[in-house]
CSV table of C-alpha atoms and ligand atoms in Angstrom, one decimal:
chain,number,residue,atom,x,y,z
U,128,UNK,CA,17.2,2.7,30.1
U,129,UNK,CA,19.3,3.4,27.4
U,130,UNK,CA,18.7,2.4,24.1
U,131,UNK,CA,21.4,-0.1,23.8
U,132,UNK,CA,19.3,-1.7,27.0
U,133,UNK,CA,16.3,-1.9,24.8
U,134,UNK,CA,17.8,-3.7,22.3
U,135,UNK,CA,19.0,-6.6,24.2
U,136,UNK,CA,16.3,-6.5,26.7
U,137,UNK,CA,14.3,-7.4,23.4
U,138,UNK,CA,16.9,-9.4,22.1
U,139,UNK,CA,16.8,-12.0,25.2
U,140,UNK,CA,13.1,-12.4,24.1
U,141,UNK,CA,11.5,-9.7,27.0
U,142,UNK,CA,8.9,-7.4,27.4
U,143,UNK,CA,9.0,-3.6,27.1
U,144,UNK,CA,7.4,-1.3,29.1
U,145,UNK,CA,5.6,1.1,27.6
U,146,UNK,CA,7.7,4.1,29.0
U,147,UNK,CA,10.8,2.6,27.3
U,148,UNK,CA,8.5,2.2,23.9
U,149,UNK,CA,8.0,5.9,24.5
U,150,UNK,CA,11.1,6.6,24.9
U,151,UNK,CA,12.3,4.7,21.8
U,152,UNK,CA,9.9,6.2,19.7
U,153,UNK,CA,10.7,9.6,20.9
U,154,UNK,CA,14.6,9.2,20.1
U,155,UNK,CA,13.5,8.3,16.6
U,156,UNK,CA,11.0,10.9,16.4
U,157,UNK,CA,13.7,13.7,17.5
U,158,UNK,CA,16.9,12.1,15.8
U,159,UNK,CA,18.3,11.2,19.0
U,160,UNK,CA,18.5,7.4,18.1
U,161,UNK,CA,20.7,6.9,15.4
U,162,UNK,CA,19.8,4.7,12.2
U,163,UNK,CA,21.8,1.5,13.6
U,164,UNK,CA,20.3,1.1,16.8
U,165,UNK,CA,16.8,1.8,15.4
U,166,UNK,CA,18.0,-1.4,12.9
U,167,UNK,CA,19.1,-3.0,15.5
U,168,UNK,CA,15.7,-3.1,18.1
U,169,UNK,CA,13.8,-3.4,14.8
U,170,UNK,CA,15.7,-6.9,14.0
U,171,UNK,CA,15.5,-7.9,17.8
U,172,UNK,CA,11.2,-7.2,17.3
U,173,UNK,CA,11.3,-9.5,14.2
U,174,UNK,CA,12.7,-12.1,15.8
U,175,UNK,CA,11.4,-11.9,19.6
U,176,UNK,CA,8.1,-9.9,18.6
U,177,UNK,CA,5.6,-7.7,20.2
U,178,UNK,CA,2.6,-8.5,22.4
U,179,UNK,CA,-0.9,-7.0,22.3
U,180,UNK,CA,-0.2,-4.4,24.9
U,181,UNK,CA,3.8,-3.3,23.3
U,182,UNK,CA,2.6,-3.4,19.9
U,183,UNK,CA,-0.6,-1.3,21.3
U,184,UNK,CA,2.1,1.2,23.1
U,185,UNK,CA,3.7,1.4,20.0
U,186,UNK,CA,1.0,2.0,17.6
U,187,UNK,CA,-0.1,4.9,20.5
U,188,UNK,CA,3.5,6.4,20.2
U,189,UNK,CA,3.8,6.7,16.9
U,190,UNK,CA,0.4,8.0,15.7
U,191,UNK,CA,1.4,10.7,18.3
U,192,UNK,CA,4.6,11.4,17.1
U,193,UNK,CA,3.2,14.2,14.8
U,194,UNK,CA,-0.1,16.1,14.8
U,195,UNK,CA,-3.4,13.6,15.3
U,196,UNK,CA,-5.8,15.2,13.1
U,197,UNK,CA,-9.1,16.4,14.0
U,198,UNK,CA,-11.7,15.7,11.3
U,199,UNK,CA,-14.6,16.4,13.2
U,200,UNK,CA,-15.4,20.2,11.0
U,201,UNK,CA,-15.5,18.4,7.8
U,202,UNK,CA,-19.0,17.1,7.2
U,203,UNK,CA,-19.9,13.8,6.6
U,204,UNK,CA,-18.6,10.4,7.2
U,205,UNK,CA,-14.7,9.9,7.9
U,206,UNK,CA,-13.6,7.0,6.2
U,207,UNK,CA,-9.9,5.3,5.1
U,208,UNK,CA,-8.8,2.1,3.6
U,209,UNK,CA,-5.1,0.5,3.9
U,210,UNK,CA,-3.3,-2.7,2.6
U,211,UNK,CA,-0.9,-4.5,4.1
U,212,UNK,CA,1.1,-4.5,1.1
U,213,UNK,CA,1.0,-6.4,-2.2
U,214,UNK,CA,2.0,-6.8,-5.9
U,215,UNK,CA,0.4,-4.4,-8.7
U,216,UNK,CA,-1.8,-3.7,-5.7
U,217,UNK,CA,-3.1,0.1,-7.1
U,218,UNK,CA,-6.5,-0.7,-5.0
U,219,UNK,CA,-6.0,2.5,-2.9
U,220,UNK,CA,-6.0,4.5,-6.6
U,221,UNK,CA,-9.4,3.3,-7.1
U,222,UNK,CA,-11.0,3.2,-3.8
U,223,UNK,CA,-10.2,6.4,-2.4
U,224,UNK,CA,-12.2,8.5,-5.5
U,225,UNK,CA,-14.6,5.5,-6.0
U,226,UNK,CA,-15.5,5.9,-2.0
U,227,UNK,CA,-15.4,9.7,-2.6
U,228,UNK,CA,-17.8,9.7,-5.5
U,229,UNK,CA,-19.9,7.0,-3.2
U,230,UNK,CA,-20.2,10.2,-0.6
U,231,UNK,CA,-17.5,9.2,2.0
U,232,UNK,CA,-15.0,12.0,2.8
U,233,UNK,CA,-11.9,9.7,2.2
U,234,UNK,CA,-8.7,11.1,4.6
U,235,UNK,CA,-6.0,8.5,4.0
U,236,UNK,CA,-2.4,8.4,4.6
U,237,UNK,CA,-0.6,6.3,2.4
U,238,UNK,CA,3.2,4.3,2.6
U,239,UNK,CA,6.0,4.5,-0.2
U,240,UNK,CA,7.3,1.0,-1.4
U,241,UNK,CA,8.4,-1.4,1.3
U,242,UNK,CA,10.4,-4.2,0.6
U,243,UNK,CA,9.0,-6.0,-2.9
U,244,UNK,CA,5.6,-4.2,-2.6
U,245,UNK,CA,5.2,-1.0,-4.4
U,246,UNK,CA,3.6,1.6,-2.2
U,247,UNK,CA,0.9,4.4,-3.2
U,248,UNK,CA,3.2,7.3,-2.7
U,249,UNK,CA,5.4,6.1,-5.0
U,250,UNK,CA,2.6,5.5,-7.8
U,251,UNK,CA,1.2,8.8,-6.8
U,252,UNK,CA,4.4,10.6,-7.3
U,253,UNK,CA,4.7,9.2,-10.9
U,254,UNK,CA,2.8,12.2,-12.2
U,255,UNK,CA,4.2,15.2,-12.9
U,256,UNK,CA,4.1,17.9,-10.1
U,257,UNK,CA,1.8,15.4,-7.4
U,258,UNK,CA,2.9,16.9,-4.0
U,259,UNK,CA,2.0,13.9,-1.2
U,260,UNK,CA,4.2,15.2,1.9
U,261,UNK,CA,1.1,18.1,3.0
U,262,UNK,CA,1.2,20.1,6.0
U,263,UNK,CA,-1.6,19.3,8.1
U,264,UNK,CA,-3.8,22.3,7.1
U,265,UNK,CA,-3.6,21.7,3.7
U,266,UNK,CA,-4.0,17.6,3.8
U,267,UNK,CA,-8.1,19.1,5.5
U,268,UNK,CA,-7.8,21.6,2.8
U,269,UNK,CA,-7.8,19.0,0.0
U,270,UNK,CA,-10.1,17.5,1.4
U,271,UNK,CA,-12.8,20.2,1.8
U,272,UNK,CA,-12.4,20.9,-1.8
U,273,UNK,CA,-12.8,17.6,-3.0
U,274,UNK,CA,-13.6,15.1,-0.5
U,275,UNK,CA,-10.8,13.2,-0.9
U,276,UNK,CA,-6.9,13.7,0.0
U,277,UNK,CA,-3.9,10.7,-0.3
U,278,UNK,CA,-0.8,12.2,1.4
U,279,UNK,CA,2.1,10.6,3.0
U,280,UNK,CA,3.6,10.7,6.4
U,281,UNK,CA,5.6,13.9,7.1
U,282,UNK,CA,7.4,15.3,9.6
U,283,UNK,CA,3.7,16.7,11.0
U,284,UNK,CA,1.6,13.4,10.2
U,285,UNK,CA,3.1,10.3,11.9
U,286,UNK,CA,6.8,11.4,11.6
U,287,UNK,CA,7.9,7.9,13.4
U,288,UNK,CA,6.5,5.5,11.1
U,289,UNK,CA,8.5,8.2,8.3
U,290,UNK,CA,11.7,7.0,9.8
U,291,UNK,CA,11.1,3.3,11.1
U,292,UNK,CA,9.2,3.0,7.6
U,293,UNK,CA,12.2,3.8,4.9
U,294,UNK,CA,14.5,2.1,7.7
U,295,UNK,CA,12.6,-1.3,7.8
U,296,UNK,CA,12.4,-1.2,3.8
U,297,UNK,CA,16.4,-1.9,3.7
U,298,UNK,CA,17.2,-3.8,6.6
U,299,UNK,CA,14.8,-6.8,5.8
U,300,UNK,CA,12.9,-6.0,9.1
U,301,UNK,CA,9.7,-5.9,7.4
U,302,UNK,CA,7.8,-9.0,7.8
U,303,UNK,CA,7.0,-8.7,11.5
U,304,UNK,CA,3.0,-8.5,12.8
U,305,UNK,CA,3.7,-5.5,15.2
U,306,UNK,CA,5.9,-3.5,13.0
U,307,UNK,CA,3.3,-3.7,10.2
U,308,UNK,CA,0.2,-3.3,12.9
U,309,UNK,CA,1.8,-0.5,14.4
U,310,UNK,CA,3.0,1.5,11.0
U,311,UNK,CA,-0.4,0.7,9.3
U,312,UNK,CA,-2.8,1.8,12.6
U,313,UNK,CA,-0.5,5.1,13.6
U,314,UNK,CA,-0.9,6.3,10.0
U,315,UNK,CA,-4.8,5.4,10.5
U,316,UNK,CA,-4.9,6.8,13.8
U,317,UNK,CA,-3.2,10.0,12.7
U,318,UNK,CA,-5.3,11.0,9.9
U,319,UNK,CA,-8.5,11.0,11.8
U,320,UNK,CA,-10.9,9.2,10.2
U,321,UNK,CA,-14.1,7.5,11.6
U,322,UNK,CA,-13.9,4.2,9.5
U,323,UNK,CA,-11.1,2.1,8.8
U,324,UNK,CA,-11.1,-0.5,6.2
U,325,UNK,CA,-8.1,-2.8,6.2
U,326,UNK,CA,-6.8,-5.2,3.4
U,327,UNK,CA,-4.9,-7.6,4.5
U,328,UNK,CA,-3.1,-9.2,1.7
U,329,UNK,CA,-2.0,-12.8,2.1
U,330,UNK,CA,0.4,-15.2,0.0
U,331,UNK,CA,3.1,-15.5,-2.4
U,332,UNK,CA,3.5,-11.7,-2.6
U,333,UNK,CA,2.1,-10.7,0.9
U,334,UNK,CA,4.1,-10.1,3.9
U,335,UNK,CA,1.7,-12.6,5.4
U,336,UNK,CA,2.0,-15.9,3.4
U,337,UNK,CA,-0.9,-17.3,5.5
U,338,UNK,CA,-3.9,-17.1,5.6
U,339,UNK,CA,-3.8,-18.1,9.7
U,340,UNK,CA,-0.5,-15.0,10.0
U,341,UNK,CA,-3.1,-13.2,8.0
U,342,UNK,CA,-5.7,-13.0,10.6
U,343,UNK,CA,-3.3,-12.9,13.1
U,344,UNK,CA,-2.3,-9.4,11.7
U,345,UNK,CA,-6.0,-8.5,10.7
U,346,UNK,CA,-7.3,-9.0,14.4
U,347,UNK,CA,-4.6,-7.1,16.2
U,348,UNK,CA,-4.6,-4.0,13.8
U,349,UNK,CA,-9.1,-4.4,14.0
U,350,UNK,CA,-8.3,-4.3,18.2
U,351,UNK,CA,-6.0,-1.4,17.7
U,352,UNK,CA,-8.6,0.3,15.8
U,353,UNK,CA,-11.8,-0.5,17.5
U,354,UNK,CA,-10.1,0.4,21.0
U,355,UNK,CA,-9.1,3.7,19.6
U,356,UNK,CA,-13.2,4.4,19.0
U,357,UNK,CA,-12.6,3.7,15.4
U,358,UNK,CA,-15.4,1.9,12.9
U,359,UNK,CA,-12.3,-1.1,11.5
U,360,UNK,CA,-12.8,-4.0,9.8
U,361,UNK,CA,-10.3,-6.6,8.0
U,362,UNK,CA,-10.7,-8.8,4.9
U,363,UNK,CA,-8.2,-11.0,3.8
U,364,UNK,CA,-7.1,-10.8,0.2
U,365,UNK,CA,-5.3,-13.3,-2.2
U,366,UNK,CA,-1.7,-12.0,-3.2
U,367,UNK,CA,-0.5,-15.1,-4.9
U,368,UNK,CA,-0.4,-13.3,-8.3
U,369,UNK,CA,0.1,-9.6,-8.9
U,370,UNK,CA,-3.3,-7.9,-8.7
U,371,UNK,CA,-3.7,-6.6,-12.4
U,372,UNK,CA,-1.4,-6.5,-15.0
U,373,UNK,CA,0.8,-4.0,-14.7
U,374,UNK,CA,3.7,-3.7,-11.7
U,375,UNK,CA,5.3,-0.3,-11.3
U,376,UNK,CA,4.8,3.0,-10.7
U,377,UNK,CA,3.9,5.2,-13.3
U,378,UNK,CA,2.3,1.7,-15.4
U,379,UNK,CA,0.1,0.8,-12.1
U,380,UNK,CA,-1.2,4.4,-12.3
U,381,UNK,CA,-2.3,4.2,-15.7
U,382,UNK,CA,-4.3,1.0,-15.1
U,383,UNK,CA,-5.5,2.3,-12.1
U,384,UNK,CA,-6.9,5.4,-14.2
U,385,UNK,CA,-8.7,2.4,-17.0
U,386,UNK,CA,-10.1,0.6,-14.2
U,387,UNK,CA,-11.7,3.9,-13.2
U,388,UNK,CA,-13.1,4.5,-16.4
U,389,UNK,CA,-14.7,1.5,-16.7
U,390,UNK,CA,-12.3,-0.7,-18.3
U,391,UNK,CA,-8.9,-2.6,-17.0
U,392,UNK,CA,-8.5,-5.6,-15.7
U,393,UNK,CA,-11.5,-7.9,-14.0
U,394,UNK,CA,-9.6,-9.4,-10.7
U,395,UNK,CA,-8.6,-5.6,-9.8
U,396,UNK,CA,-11.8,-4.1,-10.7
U,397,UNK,CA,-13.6,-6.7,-8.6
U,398,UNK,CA,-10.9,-6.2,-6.0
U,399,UNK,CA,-11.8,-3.0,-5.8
U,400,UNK,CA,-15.5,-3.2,-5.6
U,401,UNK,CA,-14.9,-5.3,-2.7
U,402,UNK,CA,-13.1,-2.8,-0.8
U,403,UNK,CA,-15.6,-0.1,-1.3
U,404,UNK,CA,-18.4,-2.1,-0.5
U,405,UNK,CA,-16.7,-3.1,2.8
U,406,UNK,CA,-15.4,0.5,3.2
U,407,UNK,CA,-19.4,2.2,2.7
U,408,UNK,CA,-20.6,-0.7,5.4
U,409,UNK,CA,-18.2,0.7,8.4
U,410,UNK,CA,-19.6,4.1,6.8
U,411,UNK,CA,-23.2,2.4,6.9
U,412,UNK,CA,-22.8,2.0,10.5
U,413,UNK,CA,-21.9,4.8,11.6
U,414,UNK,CA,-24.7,7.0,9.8
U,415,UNK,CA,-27.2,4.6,8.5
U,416,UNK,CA,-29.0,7.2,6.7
U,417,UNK,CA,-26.0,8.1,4.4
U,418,UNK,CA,-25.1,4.9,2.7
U,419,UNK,CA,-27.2,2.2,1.8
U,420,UNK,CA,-28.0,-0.4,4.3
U,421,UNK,CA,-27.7,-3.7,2.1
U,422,UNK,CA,-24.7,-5.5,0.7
U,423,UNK,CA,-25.9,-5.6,-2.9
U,424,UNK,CA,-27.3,-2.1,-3.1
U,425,UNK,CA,-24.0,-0.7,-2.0
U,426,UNK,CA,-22.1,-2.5,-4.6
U,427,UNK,CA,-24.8,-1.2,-7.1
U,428,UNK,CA,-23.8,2.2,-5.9
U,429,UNK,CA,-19.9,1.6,-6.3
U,430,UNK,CA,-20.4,-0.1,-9.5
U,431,UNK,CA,-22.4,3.0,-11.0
U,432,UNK,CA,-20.1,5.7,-9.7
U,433,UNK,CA,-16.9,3.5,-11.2
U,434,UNK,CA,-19.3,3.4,-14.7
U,435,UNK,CA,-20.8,7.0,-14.6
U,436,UNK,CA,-17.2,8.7,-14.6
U,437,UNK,CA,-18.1,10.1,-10.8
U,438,UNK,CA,-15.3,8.0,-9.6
U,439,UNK,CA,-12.9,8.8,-12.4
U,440,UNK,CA,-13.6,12.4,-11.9
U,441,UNK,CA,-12.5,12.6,-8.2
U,442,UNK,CA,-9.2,11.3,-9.0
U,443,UNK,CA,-8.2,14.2,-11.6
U,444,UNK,CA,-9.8,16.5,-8.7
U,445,UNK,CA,-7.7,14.9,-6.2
U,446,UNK,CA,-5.0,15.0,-8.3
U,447,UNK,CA,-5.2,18.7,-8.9
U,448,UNK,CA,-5.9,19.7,-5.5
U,449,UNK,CA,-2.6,17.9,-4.8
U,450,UNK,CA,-0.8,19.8,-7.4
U,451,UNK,CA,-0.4,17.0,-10.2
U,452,UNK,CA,-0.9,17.4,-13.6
U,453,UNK,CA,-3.6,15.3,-14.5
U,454,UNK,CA,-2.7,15.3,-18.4
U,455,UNK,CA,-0.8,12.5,-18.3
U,456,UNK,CA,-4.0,10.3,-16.5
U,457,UNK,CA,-5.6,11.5,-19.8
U,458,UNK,CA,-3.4,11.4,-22.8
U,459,UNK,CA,-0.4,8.6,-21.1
U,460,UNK,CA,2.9,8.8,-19.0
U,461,UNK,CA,6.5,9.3,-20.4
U,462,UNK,CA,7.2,5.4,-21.3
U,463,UNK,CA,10.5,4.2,-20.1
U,464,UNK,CA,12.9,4.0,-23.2
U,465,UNK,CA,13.5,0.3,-23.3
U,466,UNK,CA,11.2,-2.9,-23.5
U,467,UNK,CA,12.4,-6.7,-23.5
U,468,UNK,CA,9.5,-8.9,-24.2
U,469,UNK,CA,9.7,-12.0,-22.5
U,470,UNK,CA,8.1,-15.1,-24.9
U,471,UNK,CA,6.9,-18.3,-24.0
U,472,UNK,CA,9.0,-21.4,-24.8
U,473,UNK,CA,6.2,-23.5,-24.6
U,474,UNK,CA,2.7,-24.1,-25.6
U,475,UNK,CA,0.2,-24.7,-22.8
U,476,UNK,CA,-1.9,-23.0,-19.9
U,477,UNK,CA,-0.3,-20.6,-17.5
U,478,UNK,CA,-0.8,-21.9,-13.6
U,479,UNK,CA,1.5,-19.8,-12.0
U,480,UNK,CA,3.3,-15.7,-12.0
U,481,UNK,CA,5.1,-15.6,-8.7
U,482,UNK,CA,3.5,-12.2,-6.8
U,483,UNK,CA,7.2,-11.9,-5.0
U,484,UNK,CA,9.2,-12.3,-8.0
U,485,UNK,CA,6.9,-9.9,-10.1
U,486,UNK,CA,7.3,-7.4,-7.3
U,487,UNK,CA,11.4,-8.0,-7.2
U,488,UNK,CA,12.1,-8.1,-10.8
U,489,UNK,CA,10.1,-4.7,-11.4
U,490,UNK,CA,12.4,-3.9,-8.1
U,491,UNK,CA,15.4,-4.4,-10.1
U,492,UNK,CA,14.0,-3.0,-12.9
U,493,UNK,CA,14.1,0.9,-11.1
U,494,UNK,CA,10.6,0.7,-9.3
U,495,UNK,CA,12.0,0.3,-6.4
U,496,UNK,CA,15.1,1.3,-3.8
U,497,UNK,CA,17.7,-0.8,-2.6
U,498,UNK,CA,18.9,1.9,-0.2
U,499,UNK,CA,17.1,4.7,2.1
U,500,UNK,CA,16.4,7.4,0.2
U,501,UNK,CA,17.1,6.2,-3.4
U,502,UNK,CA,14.9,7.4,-6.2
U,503,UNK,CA,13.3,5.5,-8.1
U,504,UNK,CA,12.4,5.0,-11.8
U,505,UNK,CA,8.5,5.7,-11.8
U,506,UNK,CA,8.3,4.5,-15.2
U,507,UNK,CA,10.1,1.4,-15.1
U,508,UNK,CA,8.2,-2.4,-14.0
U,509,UNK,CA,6.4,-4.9,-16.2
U,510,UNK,CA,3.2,-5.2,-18.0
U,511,UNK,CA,1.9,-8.7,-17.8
U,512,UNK,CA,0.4,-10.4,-21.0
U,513,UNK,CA,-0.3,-13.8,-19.1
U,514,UNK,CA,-2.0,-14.5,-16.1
U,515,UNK,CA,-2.8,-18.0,-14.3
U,516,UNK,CA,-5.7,-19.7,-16.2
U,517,UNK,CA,-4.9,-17.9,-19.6
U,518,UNK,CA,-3.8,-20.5,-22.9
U,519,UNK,CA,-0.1,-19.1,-24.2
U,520,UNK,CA,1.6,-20.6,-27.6
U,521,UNK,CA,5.4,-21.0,-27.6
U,522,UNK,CA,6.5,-18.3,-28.9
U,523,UNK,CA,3.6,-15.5,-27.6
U,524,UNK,CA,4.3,-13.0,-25.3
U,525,UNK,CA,4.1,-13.6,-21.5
U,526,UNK,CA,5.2,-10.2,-20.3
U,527,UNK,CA,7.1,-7.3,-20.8
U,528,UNK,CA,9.7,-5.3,-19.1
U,529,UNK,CA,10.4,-1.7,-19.1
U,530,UNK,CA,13.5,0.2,-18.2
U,531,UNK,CA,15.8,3.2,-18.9
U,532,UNK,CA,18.8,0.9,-18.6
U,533,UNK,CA,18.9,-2.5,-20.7
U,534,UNK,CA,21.3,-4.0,-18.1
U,535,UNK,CA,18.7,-4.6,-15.8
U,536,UNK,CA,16.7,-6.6,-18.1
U,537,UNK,CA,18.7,-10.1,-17.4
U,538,UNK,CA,18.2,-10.6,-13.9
U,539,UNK,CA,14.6,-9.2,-14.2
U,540,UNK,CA,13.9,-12.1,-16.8
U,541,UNK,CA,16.0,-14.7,-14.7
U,542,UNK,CA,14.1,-13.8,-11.9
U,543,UNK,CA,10.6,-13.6,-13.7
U,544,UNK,CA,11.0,-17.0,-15.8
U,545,UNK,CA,12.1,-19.1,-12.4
U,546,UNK,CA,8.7,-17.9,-11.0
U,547,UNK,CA,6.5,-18.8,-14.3
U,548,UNK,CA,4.7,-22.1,-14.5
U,549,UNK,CA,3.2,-23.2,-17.8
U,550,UNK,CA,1.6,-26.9,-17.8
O,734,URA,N1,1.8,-0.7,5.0
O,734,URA,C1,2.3,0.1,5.9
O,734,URA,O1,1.9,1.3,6.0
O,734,URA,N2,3.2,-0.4,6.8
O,734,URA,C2,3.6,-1.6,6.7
O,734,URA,O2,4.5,-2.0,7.6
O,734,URA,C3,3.1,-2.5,5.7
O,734,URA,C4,2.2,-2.0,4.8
């Protein structure tokens, strides 16, 4: 069947076999498929979806698109942690060295922005010299050295998802259950590890905006995983407000870096010590004498390596290893040269910061692309003064934006003000 077959055999709402999903992702793998007909089948799955089984075949296809590494020589326990995608969600900047410090070997490939989520790769990239696309032999390098390695897809490590991923982030063929199962479990699937802690963010700013399409996505990526022989769990986050209070690359980074040194905000520190706990139970599991067996003592663990500078410490050798130069986790990023503060007009409690429209604005901002392949501005997005449940006076600061260009600061506010509720 030919491509064009596949798309309107999907399009009229049928099944596909799973030799014509291995075909399809083989022509994207190769280059054979051209950008519009990927689109196209992508749009047809959005509407018409996948089932278990396709979305299984397709998850299969692409995490053997590339290499499928081999972890097995490194010593230790295996583990990795992914979101579905979220607003100033940095968790993954945390976790991984906070794991690493915990004693996990953390092997995790990470996505760029997609649609009005920021991605880690992205954030990652915002310091100077951080190399993220790394040949297979070097991604196990990294992580002999010092236990813990963030690196992107490449054309060696799930090289589908590469290609359906930046494609889906400008066609509005995002939201979808299988296309995110099957680009979050190839990347797992492909970088090997034993345990596999997923994040599934639901609400405002989520793919998901419910809690029931939450689990829905949780329980076919934990089946995807589990089948593959993998330790997977899911826990369902709230993404109604951005996680934090920064959106944006280089920004996110930097409060990323304070909640590793004990500081930063509460909801993503707790956030994060979530994550880890969950993470070091899969790893419990799988070698009991490793990790601590109880709930509370493995959070007592995660808190003290996040307190101790252990945690903090792994980053900046992470960072290294990866070729970045960790001054600027120490003494600040380059600051975008423009700020607009936006002030309240009113006295009264903050209820609401729209997750979607935070993500958007800093989109329009420069944090993210509108087109495949666009670069981005890693030190432009928003710094948020307010939150939901914090008093503001008229006239006090509710957030600020940051840009290279002061053109883009109108429709940023617009956007941002529409999607702040003060009572
Ligand atoms: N993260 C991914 O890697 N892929 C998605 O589709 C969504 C979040």
């Amino acid at each position: 069947m030919s491509i064009l077959d596949l798309i309107q055999k999907k399009r009229r709402g049928l099944r596909l076999t799973d030799g014509e999903i291995g075909g399809f992702v083989a022509g994207v793998t190769g280059g054979a498929v051209p950008d519009y007909q990927t689109a196209a089948l992508l749009m047809a799955i959005c509407f018409a979806g996948l089932d278990q089984d396709e979305t299984l075949s397709l998850t299969l296809y692409m995490a053997r698109s590339g290499r499928t590494l081999d972890l097995s020589g490194l010593p230790g326990v295996k583990g990795d942690k992914h979101s579905t995608g979220g607003v100033g969600d940095k968790t993954t900047l945390v976790v991984a060295p906070l794991a690493a410090a915990c004693g996990l070997t953390v092997a995790k490939l990470a996505g760029r922005g997609l649609g009005h989520t920021g991605g880690t790769v992205d954030k990652l990239e915002s310091i100077p010299g951080f190399t993220a696309a790394l040949p297979a032999e070097e991604f196990i390098n990294v992580l002999r050295k010092t236990g813990v390695c963030v690196a992107s897809q490449s054309a060696e490590l799930a090289p589908a998802d590469r290609v359906l991923y930046e494609l889906r982030d400008v066609t509005g063929t995002v939201e979808s259950v299988p296309l995110i199962a099957a680009s979050v479990m190839s990347k797992k699937l492909a970088a090997g590890a034993d345990c596999i802690l997923l994040d599934v963010k639901c609400g405002d700013g989520a793919f998901m905006k419910t809690r029931a399409d939450a689990e829905v996505l949780a329980g076919s990526m934990v089946l995807i995983g589990r089948g593959a022989g993998r330790s997977c769990a899911a826990v369902v986050t709230e993404m109604d407000t951005p996680l934090g209070r920064t959106v944006g690359n280089a920004l996110e980074v930097a409060e990323a870096a304070e909640v590793l040194g004990g500081r930063g905000p509460e909801d993503l520190r707790e956030c994060c010590l979530l994550l880890t706990e969950k993470l070091l139970e899969l790893a419990a599991e799988r070698d009991p004498g490793a990790f601590p067996a109880d709930g509370a003592a493995r959070r007592a663990l995660a808190e003290r390596k996040l307190d101790d500078g252990q945690a903090y410490q792994k980053l900046l050798d992470m960072v290294s290893a990866q070729g970045g130069d960790t001054s600027v986790l120490i003494k600040g990023f380059p600051e975008a040269p423009y700020r607009l503060e936006i002030l309240s007009d009113r006295s009264g409690e903050v209820t609401r910061v729209g997750a979607e429209a935070a993500g958007r604005a800093a989109g329009l901002l420069g944090a993210g692309r509108r087109r495949k392949g666009d670069p981005i501005d890693h030190a432009a997005g928003l710094a948020l003064a307010k939150k939901p449940g914090d008093a503001v006076r008229a006239g006090e600061r509710l957030c600020e934006l940051r840009a290279s260009d002061t053109s883009l600061f109108p429709a940023a506010e617009r956007l941002l003000r529409e999607q702040i509720e003060i009572r």
